[in-house]
C-alpha cells in the first residue's frame, strides 16, 4: 500500500482530501445524525478531531461533491442542493478580559454578514445571529446548518477569574438560545467543545438539544479505532510494535463497543516513529494539576474512580467535580458500567500509558515544585530498581519527601494518612511508566501497591507509625500472604514494608525481605 501525507494539525476537510492525506471516513455518522434528529451536542477532549468533523459537515451541506467521492455518505446525498452554513468557532480567541468575548463575537458576526451579503439590522449579538439565520433561509430558500466549534472556550479561558467566566457563560447562553428560537429556519445544528456545561447553566434555553457525548452509537464519531489503524493507516505500521501502540495510546471510551485513539497521538507517532506523550505535552493545563492539589486528590485514587452519569454532566463555573473535570478533559475514561438501583454508575480510569505516566509525572513535578529534582529522582529510581539496591532506594525515598516544600503541609492534615505517602510513591513509579497496581485484591486482603519490573515483583505495604505499631507493615505483608498471588510467575518477589512518620514527614522505617 502507498503511504500518504499525514494530516497533522489539519482541520480543513478540503485540504485533507485534495492533498491526498490519510482520512478516516466519519461521514456515515453525519448521515445517522440527520436521520435521527436535528440539534446535537458533543463533548470530546482537545485534539480529538472535532473541528475536522464540523468542517466535513460544512463541505457536505455546501454540496462539494468531489470531496466525498468513495465516502460512505456520497451515494445517499442529494448533491443538487446547496444549503447555507453558519459556522462559528471560538478556537482562536482569547477571552480572559471582561470585554473580549463581546468584541470577538461582534467581529465573527460581521464576517458572517459580509460573506452572506446581509446587512445587520440589530446591535445585540443574539438579535444579529437570529437575523442572519432567518435572512439566509429567506435568501436561499433552504434551511440553515449551524455549526458551533469550541463553544466553551470563552468560559474555560477565564476560569481563574470566575466573575469573567460567569459573564461569558451568561452571554453565550443568550447566543446559543437563538438556535432554539430559529428552529423553523434550521436544518441541522451541531455544537462541540471540550467540556459539558450543565443544561441549567448554559443550555437552559436550548432544551431540544440532544447530547450524544455518551451515546454508544457515536462513541467513535471522533478518534481512530483499531480497525482504522489496521486498514487506513496500514502503510505506517511496519517497524512499529502494534501492541505497544495500543498500550501507549488506545483506551478512550464513551461506552461504545470499541475504544479509540487520540488522532493527534497516532499522527505524531507515525511522523516521528517514536513513542512519546505527544498529546499530553501539547497543552496539559496547569489549572488541572493545581486543582487536583488544591483538593488534595490522591494519585492512588485516580485510576479507579466511580461516578454517576449525573455527576459526569455536572460542570459549571465554581462547580466542577473532580471526576467530571478529569473525564471531560480526557485524563480519565470510562472503564466499566455498574447499574445500581435504577441509576448507572461509571468506573473511571486512565485510558492508556501516555496519560498515566505523564499525569503522574506532572503531579510529582507540582509536589516538589522543581521538575529538575523530580527528573533526577526518577532516573535514580530506575537505576536502583535495575540493581535491586534497596539501601539506595531507602535513601532515595527519603529524598522524595525531603524535596516536598514545607508550605505544602501548612494547614493540611493529609500528611497524617498513609494514602498521602503512598500516592507520592505511586506518582514516581507510574511517572516512569512502570507496571504498577494499587490496592491489588486477593483472598487475603488488599495489597497497597505492587510493582513489576525487570523480572522482579515488589509488594509494598505502607503504614504511619503514629497510627500503627512498629513493624506492622512487614507483619501484614507476611500474615496476609500477599506474595501467594504472584508465585506462579516464577519471578523473585520482594516484600517492601515502608513506615512513615507524620511528625517528621518522612520515612521512619524501610524494610525489605525476599518472599
Tab-separated table of C-alpha atoms in Angstrom:
chain	number	residue	atom	x	y	z
A	1	UNK	CA	0.000	0.000	0.000
A	2	UNK	CA	1.122	3.534	-0.788
A	3	UNK	CA	1.907	5.920	2.018
A	4	UNK	CA	0.037	9.206	2.093
A	5	UNK	CA	0.523	12.581	3.685
A	6	UNK	CA	-0.155	12.643	7.432
A	7	UNK	CA	-2.834	15.292	8.186
A	8	UNK	CA	-1.060	16.612	11.276
A	9	UNK	CA	-2.862	19.665	12.612
A	10	UNK	CA	-5.203	19.890	9.623
A	11	UNK	CA	-8.766	20.948	10.367
A	12	UNK	CA	-9.782	21.571	6.754
A	13	UNK	CA	-11.640	18.649	5.197
A	14	UNK	CA	-10.964	20.085	1.744
A	15	UNK	CA	-7.213	20.171	2.335
A	16	UNK	CA	-7.209	16.626	3.729
A	17	UNK	CA	-8.995	15.307	0.655
A	18	UNK	CA	-7.309	17.407	-2.034
A	19	UNK	CA	-3.802	16.854	-0.659
A	20	UNK	CA	-4.219	13.057	-0.665
A	21	UNK	CA	-3.947	12.759	3.116
A	22	UNK	CA	-4.989	9.769	5.141
A	23	UNK	CA	-8.668	10.158	6.067
A	24	UNK	CA	-10.819	8.043	8.368
A	25	UNK	CA	-14.335	8.223	6.955
A	26	UNK	CA	-16.719	9.725	9.513
A	27	UNK	CA	-19.473	10.647	7.063
A	28	UNK	CA	-21.684	7.693	7.979
A	29	UNK	CA	-22.096	9.366	11.369
A	30	UNK	CA	-23.364	12.529	9.672
A	31	UNK	CA	-25.964	10.516	7.797
A	32	UNK	CA	-27.116	8.884	11.011
A	33	UNK	CA	-27.361	12.225	12.797
A	34	UNK	CA	-29.577	13.597	10.034
A	35	UNK	CA	-31.783	10.515	10.157
A	36	UNK	CA	-32.248	10.596	13.916
A	37	UNK	CA	-32.644	14.248	14.808
A	38	UNK	CA	-31.735	17.848	14.262
A	39	UNK	CA	-29.916	19.592	17.151
A	40	UNK	CA	-26.845	17.929	18.649
A	41	UNK	CA	-24.160	18.460	21.252
A	42	UNK	CA	-20.856	16.574	21.546
A	43	UNK	CA	-18.112	16.863	24.140
A	44	UNK	CA	-14.651	15.435	23.440
A	45	UNK	CA	-11.140	16.256	24.748
A	46	UNK	CA	-8.885	18.624	22.845
A	47	UNK	CA	-7.254	17.493	19.593
A	48	UNK	CA	-9.750	14.701	19.036
A	49	UNK	CA	-10.909	15.784	15.576
A	50	UNK	CA	-13.999	17.811	16.486
A	51	UNK	CA	-13.091	20.727	14.224
A	52	UNK	CA	-12.376	18.463	11.257
A	53	UNK	CA	-15.742	16.772	11.746
A	54	UNK	CA	-17.526	20.128	11.738
A	55	UNK	CA	-15.656	21.185	8.608
A	56	UNK	CA	-16.694	17.926	6.967
A	57	UNK	CA	-20.318	18.807	7.782
A	58	UNK	CA	-19.813	22.262	6.284
A	59	UNK	CA	-18.476	20.918	2.978
A	60	UNK	CA	-21.300	18.387	2.799
A	61	UNK	CA	-24.076	20.927	3.296
A	62	UNK	CA	-22.453	23.232	0.761
A	63	UNK	CA	-22.658	20.408	-1.774
A	64	UNK	CA	-18.985	19.958	-2.609
A	65	UNK	CA	-19.449	16.516	-4.112
A	66	UNK	CA	-15.909	15.969	-5.389
A	67	UNK	CA	-14.597	15.846	-1.815
A	68	UNK	CA	-16.932	12.997	-0.874
A	69	UNK	CA	-16.409	10.521	-3.679
A	70	UNK	CA	-15.912	6.983	-2.353
A	71	UNK	CA	-17.047	8.032	1.142
A	72	UNK	CA	-19.983	6.449	2.963
A	73	UNK	CA	-22.410	9.332	2.511
A	74	UNK	CA	-21.776	10.037	-1.169
A	75	UNK	CA	-24.468	7.849	-2.681
A	76	UNK	CA	-27.190	8.869	-0.243
A	77	UNK	CA	-26.804	12.663	-0.550
A	78	UNK	CA	-28.678	14.983	-2.920
A	79	UNK	CA	-25.825	16.889	-4.489
A	80	UNK	CA	-28.150	19.211	-6.411
A	81	UNK	CA	-28.956	21.128	-3.218
A	82	UNK	CA	-26.594	23.584	-1.544
A	83	UNK	CA	-27.565	24.551	1.977
A	84	UNK	CA	-26.419	27.778	3.655
A	85	UNK	CA	-23.981	27.217	6.528
A	86	UNK	CA	-23.215	29.384	9.550
A	87	UNK	CA	-20.048	28.231	11.266
A	88	UNK	CA	-18.966	29.938	14.457
A	89	UNK	CA	-15.701	28.970	16.158
A	90	UNK	CA	-14.116	30.337	19.317
A	91	UNK	CA	-10.896	28.366	18.922
A	92	UNK	CA	-8.568	31.233	18.081
A	93	UNK	CA	-9.873	33.846	20.505
A	94	UNK	CA	-8.613	34.837	23.947
A	95	UNK	CA	-11.307	35.549	26.500
A	96	UNK	CA	-9.693	36.419	29.816
A	97	UNK	CA	-10.702	40.090	29.970
A	98	UNK	CA	-14.265	41.314	30.566
A	99	UNK	CA	-14.981	42.596	27.034
A	100	UNK	CA	-13.004	40.059	24.991
A	101	UNK	CA	-15.997	37.868	24.189
A	102	UNK	CA	-18.308	40.652	23.070
A	103	UNK	CA	-15.646	42.087	20.761
A	104	UNK	CA	-14.840	38.645	19.318
A	105	UNK	CA	-18.491	37.774	18.664
A	106	UNK	CA	-19.078	41.151	17.051
A	107	UNK	CA	-16.145	40.531	14.688
A	108	UNK	CA	-17.290	36.998	13.850
A	109	UNK	CA	-20.854	38.080	13.142
A	110	UNK	CA	-19.630	40.917	10.929
A	111	UNK	CA	-17.549	38.445	8.914
A	112	UNK	CA	-20.553	36.138	8.506
A	113	UNK	CA	-22.781	39.031	7.471
A	114	UNK	CA	-20.258	40.238	4.907
A	115	UNK	CA	-19.775	36.744	3.475
A	116	UNK	CA	-23.542	36.327	3.074
A	117	UNK	CA	-24.058	39.906	1.797
A	118	UNK	CA	-26.591	40.507	4.553
A	119	UNK	CA	-26.758	43.858	6.331
A	120	UNK	CA	-27.007	43.905	10.106
A	121	UNK	CA	-30.241	45.344	11.434
A	122	UNK	CA	-29.555	44.954	15.126
A	123	UNK	CA	-26.882	45.778	17.674
A	124	UNK	CA	-27.179	42.862	20.103
A	125	UNK	CA	-25.307	39.664	19.256
A	126	UNK	CA	-28.303	37.361	19.730
A	127	UNK	CA	-30.549	39.525	17.556
A	128	UNK	CA	-27.885	39.702	14.841
A	129	UNK	CA	-27.419	35.930	14.810
A	130	UNK	CA	-31.191	35.423	14.652
A	131	UNK	CA	-31.480	37.828	11.728
A	132	UNK	CA	-28.609	36.090	9.921
A	133	UNK	CA	-30.276	32.691	10.173
A	134	UNK	CA	-33.674	33.991	9.090
A	135	UNK	CA	-32.238	36.056	6.247
A	136	UNK	CA	-30.149	33.165	4.916
A	137	UNK	CA	-33.208	30.932	4.880
A	138	UNK	CA	-35.213	33.563	3.041
A	139	UNK	CA	-32.434	34.385	0.606
A	140	UNK	CA	-31.592	30.810	-0.431
A	141	UNK	CA	-34.906	29.057	0.100
A	142	UNK	CA	-33.117	26.400	2.159
A	143	UNK	CA	-32.876	25.997	5.891
A	144	UNK	CA	-29.528	26.712	7.528
A	145	UNK	CA	-26.871	24.419	9.016
A	146	UNK	CA	-25.496	25.981	12.234
A	147	UNK	CA	-22.097	24.673	13.368
A	148	UNK	CA	-20.525	25.943	16.602
A	149	UNK	CA	-16.982	24.842	17.472
A	150	UNK	CA	-15.246	25.175	20.848
A	151	UNK	CA	-18.420	26.649	22.293
A	152	UNK	CA	-16.964	26.569	25.817
A	153	UNK	CA	-13.549	28.156	25.269
A	154	UNK	CA	-14.676	31.665	26.321
A	155	UNK	CA	-15.608	30.170	29.699
A	156	UNK	CA	-12.629	27.850	30.145
A	157	UNK	CA	-10.167	30.625	29.302
A	158	UNK	CA	-11.493	32.709	32.188
A	159	UNK	CA	-11.840	30.061	34.918
A	160	UNK	CA	-9.127	31.705	37.010
A	161	UNK	CA	-11.254	34.877	37.089
A	162	UNK	CA	-14.699	33.451	37.930
A	163	UNK	CA	-16.561	36.737	37.509
A	164	UNK	CA	-15.418	36.973	33.882
A	165	UNK	CA	-16.180	33.273	33.326
A	166	UNK	CA	-19.742	33.751	34.621
A	167	UNK	CA	-20.252	36.832	32.481
A	168	UNK	CA	-19.043	34.940	29.409
A	169	UNK	CA	-21.273	31.988	30.269
A	170	UNK	CA	-24.347	34.182	30.579
A	171	UNK	CA	-23.569	35.955	27.315
A	172	UNK	CA	-23.194	32.642	25.490
A	173	UNK	CA	-26.408	31.307	26.998
A	174	UNK	CA	-28.325	34.068	25.247
A	175	UNK	CA	-26.438	33.485	21.997
A	176	UNK	CA	-26.998	29.725	21.934
A	177	UNK	CA	-30.695	30.129	22.783
A	178	UNK	CA	-31.105	31.566	19.278
A	179	UNK	CA	-30.721	28.035	17.896
A	180	UNK	CA	-33.981	27.043	19.559
A	181	UNK	CA	-35.752	30.289	18.652
A	182	UNK	CA	-34.851	29.784	14.990
A	183	UNK	CA	-35.783	26.114	14.829
A	184	UNK	CA	-38.064	26.631	11.825
A	185	UNK	CA	-35.171	28.107	9.848
A	186	UNK	CA	-32.552	25.491	10.810
A	187	UNK	CA	-31.878	22.211	9.015
A	188	UNK	CA	-29.207	20.943	11.391
A	189	UNK	CA	-27.162	22.251	14.315
A	190	UNK	CA	-24.077	20.778	15.935
A	191	UNK	CA	-22.281	22.228	18.959
A	192	UNK	CA	-18.919	20.881	20.139
A	193	UNK	CA	-16.475	21.600	22.908
A	194	UNK	CA	-14.170	20.037	25.473
A	195	UNK	CA	-16.419	20.400	28.489
A	196	UNK	CA	-20.044	19.643	29.075
A	197	UNK	CA	-21.572	22.525	30.972
A	198	UNK	CA	-24.861	21.663	32.604
A	199	UNK	CA	-28.000	22.487	30.663
A	200	UNK	CA	-29.262	24.562	33.569
A	201	UNK	CA	-26.306	26.936	33.410
A	202	UNK	CA	-25.655	27.218	29.684
A	203	UNK	CA	-28.276	25.461	27.591
A	204	UNK	CA	-31.400	26.248	29.607
A	205	UNK	CA	-32.869	27.935	26.544
A	206	UNK	CA	-31.961	25.066	24.247
A	207	UNK	CA	-33.897	22.152	25.700
A	208	UNK	CA	-34.261	20.461	22.318
A	209	UNK	CA	-30.510	19.828	22.149
A	210	UNK	CA	-29.590	16.127	22.018
A	211	UNK	CA	-26.401	15.267	23.867
A	212	UNK	CA	-24.589	12.376	22.152
A	213	UNK	CA	-21.445	12.519	24.303
A	214	UNK	CA	-22.129	9.156	25.986
A	215	UNK	CA	-24.235	7.636	23.224
A	216	UNK	CA	-22.607	4.286	22.301
A	217	UNK	CA	-23.703	4.716	18.667
A	218	UNK	CA	-21.444	7.767	18.375
A	219	UNK	CA	-18.552	6.663	20.571
A	220	UNK	CA	-16.185	6.659	17.563
A	221	UNK	CA	-17.507	9.826	15.903
A	222	UNK	CA	-14.103	11.316	16.766
A	223	UNK	CA	-10.856	9.385	17.149
A	224	UNK	CA	-9.435	6.313	15.441
A	225	UNK	CA	-10.332	2.680	16.136
A	226	UNK	CA	-8.065	-0.362	15.915
A	227	UNK	CA	-9.729	-1.204	12.613
A	228	UNK	CA	-8.884	2.280	11.304
A	229	UNK	CA	-5.218	1.778	12.153
A	230	UNK	CA	-5.076	-1.655	10.576
A	231	UNK	CA	-6.759	-0.527	7.342
A	232	UNK	CA	-6.461	3.201	6.634
A	233	UNK	CA	-3.023	3.528	8.245
A	234	UNK	CA	-1.663	0.102	7.321
A	235	UNK	CA	1.279	1.597	5.324
A	236	UNK	CA	2.526	3.312	8.501
A	237	UNK	CA	2.576	0.234	10.743
A	238	UNK	CA	5.731	-1.603	9.593
A	239	UNK	CA	8.567	-1.418	12.138
A	240	UNK	CA	6.184	-0.296	14.916
A	241	UNK	CA	5.095	-2.668	17.658
A	242	UNK	CA	1.300	-2.961	17.348
A	243	UNK	CA	0.799	-3.963	20.993
A	244	UNK	CA	2.945	-1.054	22.105
A	245	UNK	CA	0.780	1.333	20.087
A	246	UNK	CA	-2.286	0.057	21.940
A	247	UNK	CA	-0.588	0.274	25.323
A	248	UNK	CA	0.564	3.834	24.755
A	249	UNK	CA	-2.389	5.421	23.015
A	250	UNK	CA	-5.572	3.331	22.874
A	251	UNK	CA	-8.218	3.184	25.567
A	252	UNK	CA	-10.579	6.172	25.307
A	253	UNK	CA	-14.155	5.015	25.754
A	254	UNK	CA	-17.512	6.720	25.519
A	255	UNK	CA	-19.478	3.492	26.064
A	256	UNK	CA	-19.041	2.103	22.566
A	257	UNK	CA	-18.028	-1.406	21.580
A	258	UNK	CA	-14.573	-0.146	20.641
A	259	UNK	CA	-12.185	2.153	22.426
A	260	UNK	CA	-10.444	4.801	20.332
A	261	UNK	CA	-7.104	6.518	19.913
A	262	UNK	CA	-6.484	10.239	20.036
A	263	UNK	CA	-5.765	11.119	16.363
A	264	UNK	CA	-3.030	13.602	17.270
A	265	UNK	CA	-1.055	10.929	19.123
A	266	UNK	CA	-1.271	8.491	16.246
A	267	UNK	CA	-0.290	11.011	13.575
A	268	UNK	CA	2.700	12.236	15.607
A	269	UNK	CA	3.764	8.653	16.272
A	270	UNK	CA	3.699	7.829	12.562
A	271	UNK	CA	5.615	11.005	11.810
A	272	UNK	CA	8.320	10.724	14.483
A	273	UNK	CA	8.337	6.902	14.762
A	274	UNK	CA	8.868	7.444	18.497
A	275	UNK	CA	6.615	6.629	21.446
A	276	UNK	CA	6.163	9.774	23.498
A	277	UNK	CA	3.479	11.831	25.223
A	278	UNK	CA	2.584	13.670	22.013
A	279	UNK	CA	-0.931	14.751	23.064
A	280	UNK	CA	-0.204	15.381	26.728
A	281	UNK	CA	2.719	17.662	26.018
A	282	UNK	CA	0.758	19.996	23.723
A	283	UNK	CA	-1.230	21.728	26.395
A	284	UNK	CA	-1.976	19.949	29.645
A	285	UNK	CA	-3.494	22.760	31.705
A	286	UNK	CA	-1.695	23.826	34.850
A	287	UNK	CA	-5.207	24.563	36.082
A	288	UNK	CA	-5.964	20.827	36.183
A	289	UNK	CA	-2.876	19.844	38.179
A	290	UNK	CA	-3.330	22.817	40.525
A	291	UNK	CA	-6.957	21.840	41.103
A	292	UNK	CA	-6.004	18.265	41.991
A	293	UNK	CA	-3.517	19.577	44.540
A	294	UNK	CA	-5.865	22.155	45.992
A	295	UNK	CA	-8.407	19.375	46.529
A	296	UNK	CA	-5.694	17.020	47.832
A	297	UNK	CA	-6.756	14.296	45.417
A	298	UNK	CA	-4.587	11.241	45.958
A	299	UNK	CA	-2.830	9.915	42.876
A	300	UNK	CA	-3.814	6.440	44.082
A	301	UNK	CA	-7.498	7.200	43.595
A	302	UNK	CA	-7.296	8.450	40.017
A	303	UNK	CA	-7.147	5.049	38.339
A	304	UNK	CA	-10.314	3.695	39.943
A	305	UNK	CA	-12.921	6.379	40.472
A	306	UNK	CA	-16.674	5.758	40.421
A	307	UNK	CA	-19.094	8.419	39.265
A	308	UNK	CA	-22.738	8.671	38.320
A	309	UNK	CA	-23.781	9.837	34.880
A	310	UNK	CA	-25.327	12.884	36.514
A	311	UNK	CA	-22.066	13.819	38.224
A	312	UNK	CA	-20.111	13.477	34.967
A	313	UNK	CA	-22.518	16.034	33.491
A	314	UNK	CA	-22.216	18.431	36.428
A	315	UNK	CA	-19.835	21.092	35.224
A	316	UNK	CA	-20.093	24.815	35.793
A	317	UNK	CA	-18.085	27.806	36.957
A	318	UNK	CA	-17.292	27.141	40.611
A	319	UNK	CA	-18.837	23.668	40.465
A	320	UNK	CA	-16.517	21.209	38.761
A	321	UNK	CA	-16.454	17.780	40.422
A	322	UNK	CA	-13.043	16.164	40.156
A	323	UNK	CA	-14.441	13.185	38.264
A	324	UNK	CA	-16.179	15.380	35.679
A	325	UNK	CA	-13.103	17.573	35.237
A	326	UNK	CA	-10.781	14.621	34.615
A	327	UNK	CA	-13.232	12.770	32.371
A	328	UNK	CA	-14.200	15.691	30.172
A	329	UNK	CA	-10.609	16.792	29.651
A	330	UNK	CA	-9.547	13.265	28.649
A	331	UNK	CA	-7.334	12.298	31.589
A	332	UNK	CA	-9.749	9.608	32.735
A	333	UNK	CA	-12.081	7.497	30.646
A	334	UNK	CA	-14.927	5.047	31.225
A	335	UNK	CA	-13.591	1.581	32.039
A	336	UNK	CA	-16.827	-0.025	33.225
A	337	UNK	CA	-20.537	0.433	33.877
A	338	UNK	CA	-22.342	-0.545	37.069
A	339	UNK	CA	-26.149	-0.159	37.284
A	340	UNK	CA	-27.239	0.423	40.873
A	341	UNK	CA	-30.802	0.957	41.974
A	342	UNK	CA	-32.020	2.278	38.653
A	343	UNK	CA	-29.051	4.622	38.192
A	344	UNK	CA	-25.991	3.997	36.037
A	345	UNK	CA	-22.591	4.462	37.606
A	346	UNK	CA	-19.350	4.586	35.635
A	347	UNK	CA	-15.950	3.342	36.718
A	348	UNK	CA	-13.195	5.676	35.541
A	349	UNK	CA	-9.501	5.051	34.942
A	350	UNK	CA	-6.528	6.156	32.893
A	351	UNK	CA	-7.090	5.491	29.184
A	352	UNK	CA	-3.511	4.483	28.425
A	353	UNK	CA	0.149	4.602	29.327
A	354	UNK	CA	0.667	8.095	27.938
A	355	UNK	CA	-1.840	9.693	30.297
A	356	UNK	CA	-0.973	7.565	33.334
A	357	UNK	CA	2.731	8.228	33.002
A	358	UNK	CA	2.544	11.892	32.046
A	359	UNK	CA	-0.082	12.984	34.550
A	360	UNK	CA	1.742	11.336	37.426
A	361	UNK	CA	4.969	12.932	36.287
A	362	UNK	CA	3.216	16.315	36.336
A	363	UNK	CA	1.835	15.625	39.805
A	364	UNK	CA	5.322	14.794	41.083
A	365	UNK	CA	6.696	17.956	39.473
A	366	UNK	CA	3.982	20.014	41.126
A	367	UNK	CA	4.571	18.432	44.517
A	368	UNK	CA	8.309	19.043	44.545
A	369	UNK	CA	7.975	22.405	42.817
A	370	UNK	CA	11.074	21.528	40.841
A	371	UNK	CA	10.899	19.480	37.634
A	372	UNK	CA	14.678	19.050	37.606
A	373	UNK	CA	14.659	17.470	41.062
A	374	UNK	CA	11.817	15.166	40.091
A	375	UNK	CA	13.619	14.107	36.906
A	376	UNK	CA	16.813	13.389	38.842
A	377	UNK	CA	14.883	11.310	41.390
A	378	UNK	CA	13.072	9.377	38.658
A	379	UNK	CA	16.271	8.493	36.829
A	380	UNK	CA	17.862	7.387	40.098
A	381	UNK	CA	14.796	5.270	40.970
A	382	UNK	CA	15.027	3.405	37.679
A	383	UNK	CA	18.732	2.658	38.100
A	384	UNK	CA	18.335	1.473	41.704
A	385	UNK	CA	15.486	-0.864	40.758
A	386	UNK	CA	17.602	-2.342	37.982
A	387	UNK	CA	20.271	-3.153	40.541
A	388	UNK	CA	17.854	-4.115	43.360
A	389	UNK	CA	19.799	-1.683	45.519
A	390	UNK	CA	17.406	-1.440	48.463
A	391	UNK	CA	19.710	0.664	50.636
A	392	UNK	CA	19.881	3.150	47.801
A	393	UNK	CA	16.095	3.033	47.400
A	394	UNK	CA	15.612	3.812	51.080
A	395	UNK	CA	17.897	6.827	50.759
A	396	UNK	CA	16.139	7.956	47.587
A	397	UNK	CA	12.654	7.639	49.101
A	398	UNK	CA	13.749	9.846	51.962
A	399	UNK	CA	14.887	12.372	49.366
A	400	UNK	CA	11.435	12.218	47.741
A	401	UNK	CA	9.749	13.527	50.855
A	402	UNK	CA	12.536	15.892	51.830
A	403	UNK	CA	12.079	17.620	48.459
A	404	UNK	CA	8.423	18.474	49.153
A	405	UNK	CA	8.312	22.126	50.299
A	406	UNK	CA	7.335	22.681	53.931
A	407	UNK	CA	4.479	25.009	52.957
A	408	UNK	CA	2.771	22.139	51.133
A	409	UNK	CA	1.843	20.723	54.553
A	410	UNK	CA	0.630	24.015	56.045
A	411	UNK	CA	-2.943	23.742	57.333
A	412	UNK	CA	-3.142	20.325	55.730
A	413	UNK	CA	-3.719	17.229	57.819
A	414	UNK	CA	-3.364	14.852	54.870
A	415	UNK	CA	0.198	14.097	55.970
A	416	UNK	CA	-1.248	12.059	58.842
A	417	UNK	CA	-2.659	9.474	56.448
A	418	UNK	CA	-0.765	6.650	54.765
A	419	UNK	CA	-2.608	7.322	51.490
A	420	UNK	CA	-0.698	10.578	51.078
A	421	UNK	CA	2.691	8.888	51.334
A	422	UNK	CA	1.581	6.020	49.137
A	423	UNK	CA	0.417	8.472	46.462
A	424	UNK	CA	3.884	10.061	46.363
A	425	UNK	CA	5.408	6.623	45.772
A	426	UNK	CA	2.816	5.825	43.137
A	427	UNK	CA	3.362	9.058	41.201
A	428	UNK	CA	7.088	8.382	40.937
A	429	UNK	CA	6.680	4.767	39.832
A	430	UNK	CA	3.800	5.496	37.432
A	431	UNK	CA	5.627	8.554	36.097
A	432	UNK	CA	8.359	6.196	34.895
A	433	UNK	CA	5.794	4.133	33.026
A	434	UNK	CA	6.354	1.082	35.242
A	435	UNK	CA	3.753	-1.658	35.702
A	436	UNK	CA	2.073	-0.528	38.929
A	437	UNK	CA	-1.083	-1.893	40.554
A	438	UNK	CA	-2.605	-0.259	43.627
A	439	UNK	CA	-4.827	-1.942	46.203
A	440	UNK	CA	-4.467	-5.281	44.444
A	441	UNK	CA	-7.088	-7.653	45.850
A	442	UNK	CA	-6.552	-11.289	46.773
A	443	UNK	CA	-8.325	-13.774	49.021
A	444	UNK	CA	-6.161	-12.499	51.877
A	445	UNK	CA	-6.893	-8.771	51.567
A	446	UNK	CA	-5.852	-5.704	49.574
A	447	UNK	CA	-2.177	-5.004	48.983
A	448	UNK	CA	-1.248	-1.310	48.927
A	449	UNK	CA	0.927	-1.412	45.806
A	450	UNK	CA	2.554	-3.969	43.505
A	451	UNK	CA	5.303	-3.152	41.001
A	452	UNK	CA	6.550	-5.499	38.280
A	453	UNK	CA	9.871	-4.548	36.775
A	454	UNK	CA	12.865	-6.262	35.174
A	455	UNK	CA	11.698	-9.762	36.048
A	456	UNK	CA	11.038	-8.881	39.686
A	457	UNK	CA	7.896	-8.297	41.750
A	458	UNK	CA	7.870	-5.706	44.528
A	459	UNK	CA	4.994	-5.766	47.027
A	460	UNK	CA	4.610	-2.567	49.058
A	461	UNK	CA	2.713	-2.027	52.274
A	462	UNK	CA	2.530	1.463	53.807
A	463	UNK	CA	1.889	2.444	57.430
A	464	UNK	CA	2.082	5.635	59.506
A	465	UNK	CA	3.926	4.880	62.765
A	466	UNK	CA	1.751	7.216	64.822
A	467	UNK	CA	-1.267	5.119	63.795
A	468	UNK	CA	0.190	1.593	63.811
A	469	UNK	CA	2.729	-0.337	65.917
A	470	UNK	CA	6.323	-0.647	64.760
A	471	UNK	CA	6.805	-3.424	62.258
A	472	UNK	CA	3.093	-3.528	61.348
A	473	UNK	CA	3.723	-3.125	57.609
A	474	UNK	CA	6.007	-6.167	57.241
A	475	UNK	CA	3.843	-8.183	59.618
A	476	UNK	CA	0.804	-7.540	57.447
A	477	UNK	CA	2.656	-8.475	54.245
A	478	UNK	CA	3.529	-11.835	55.765
A	479	UNK	CA	0.329	-12.517	57.698
A	480	UNK	CA	-1.913	-11.936	54.708
A	481	UNK	CA	0.396	-13.886	52.380
A	482	UNK	CA	0.166	-11.320	49.607
A	483	UNK	CA	3.054	-12.994	47.793
A	484	UNK	CA	1.000	-16.135	47.086
A	485	UNK	CA	-0.861	-14.455	44.253
A	486	UNK	CA	2.399	-13.789	42.390
A	487	UNK	CA	4.305	-17.045	42.870
A	488	UNK	CA	3.081	-18.711	39.679
A	489	UNK	CA	5.091	-16.225	37.642
A	490	UNK	CA	8.334	-17.733	38.908
A	491	UNK	CA	9.843	-14.287	39.476
A	492	UNK	CA	11.711	-13.080	42.562
A	493	UNK	CA	9.270	-11.451	44.996
A	494	UNK	CA	10.350	-8.707	47.386
A	495	UNK	CA	8.250	-7.648	50.370
A	496	UNK	CA	8.782	-3.923	50.949
A	497	UNK	CA	7.477	-2.519	54.243
A	498	UNK	CA	7.502	1.260	54.350
A	499	UNK	CA	6.668	3.161	57.523
A	500	UNK	CA	6.266	6.909	57.751
A	501	UNK	CA	6.277	9.475	60.499
A	502	UNK	CA	3.669	12.212	60.180
A	503	UNK	CA	5.708	14.299	62.623
A	504	UNK	CA	8.976	14.004	60.670
A	505	UNK	CA	7.058	13.952	57.355
A	506	UNK	CA	9.412	11.328	56.049
A	507	UNK	CA	10.315	7.654	56.276
A	508	UNK	CA	10.550	6.152	59.735
A	509	UNK	CA	11.493	2.664	58.570
A	510	UNK	CA	12.210	0.832	55.323
A	511	UNK	CA	12.445	-2.957	55.428
A	512	UNK	CA	12.824	-5.449	52.572
A	513	UNK	CA	12.601	-9.248	52.663
A	514	UNK	CA	12.620	-11.865	49.935
A	515	UNK	CA	9.319	-13.757	49.920
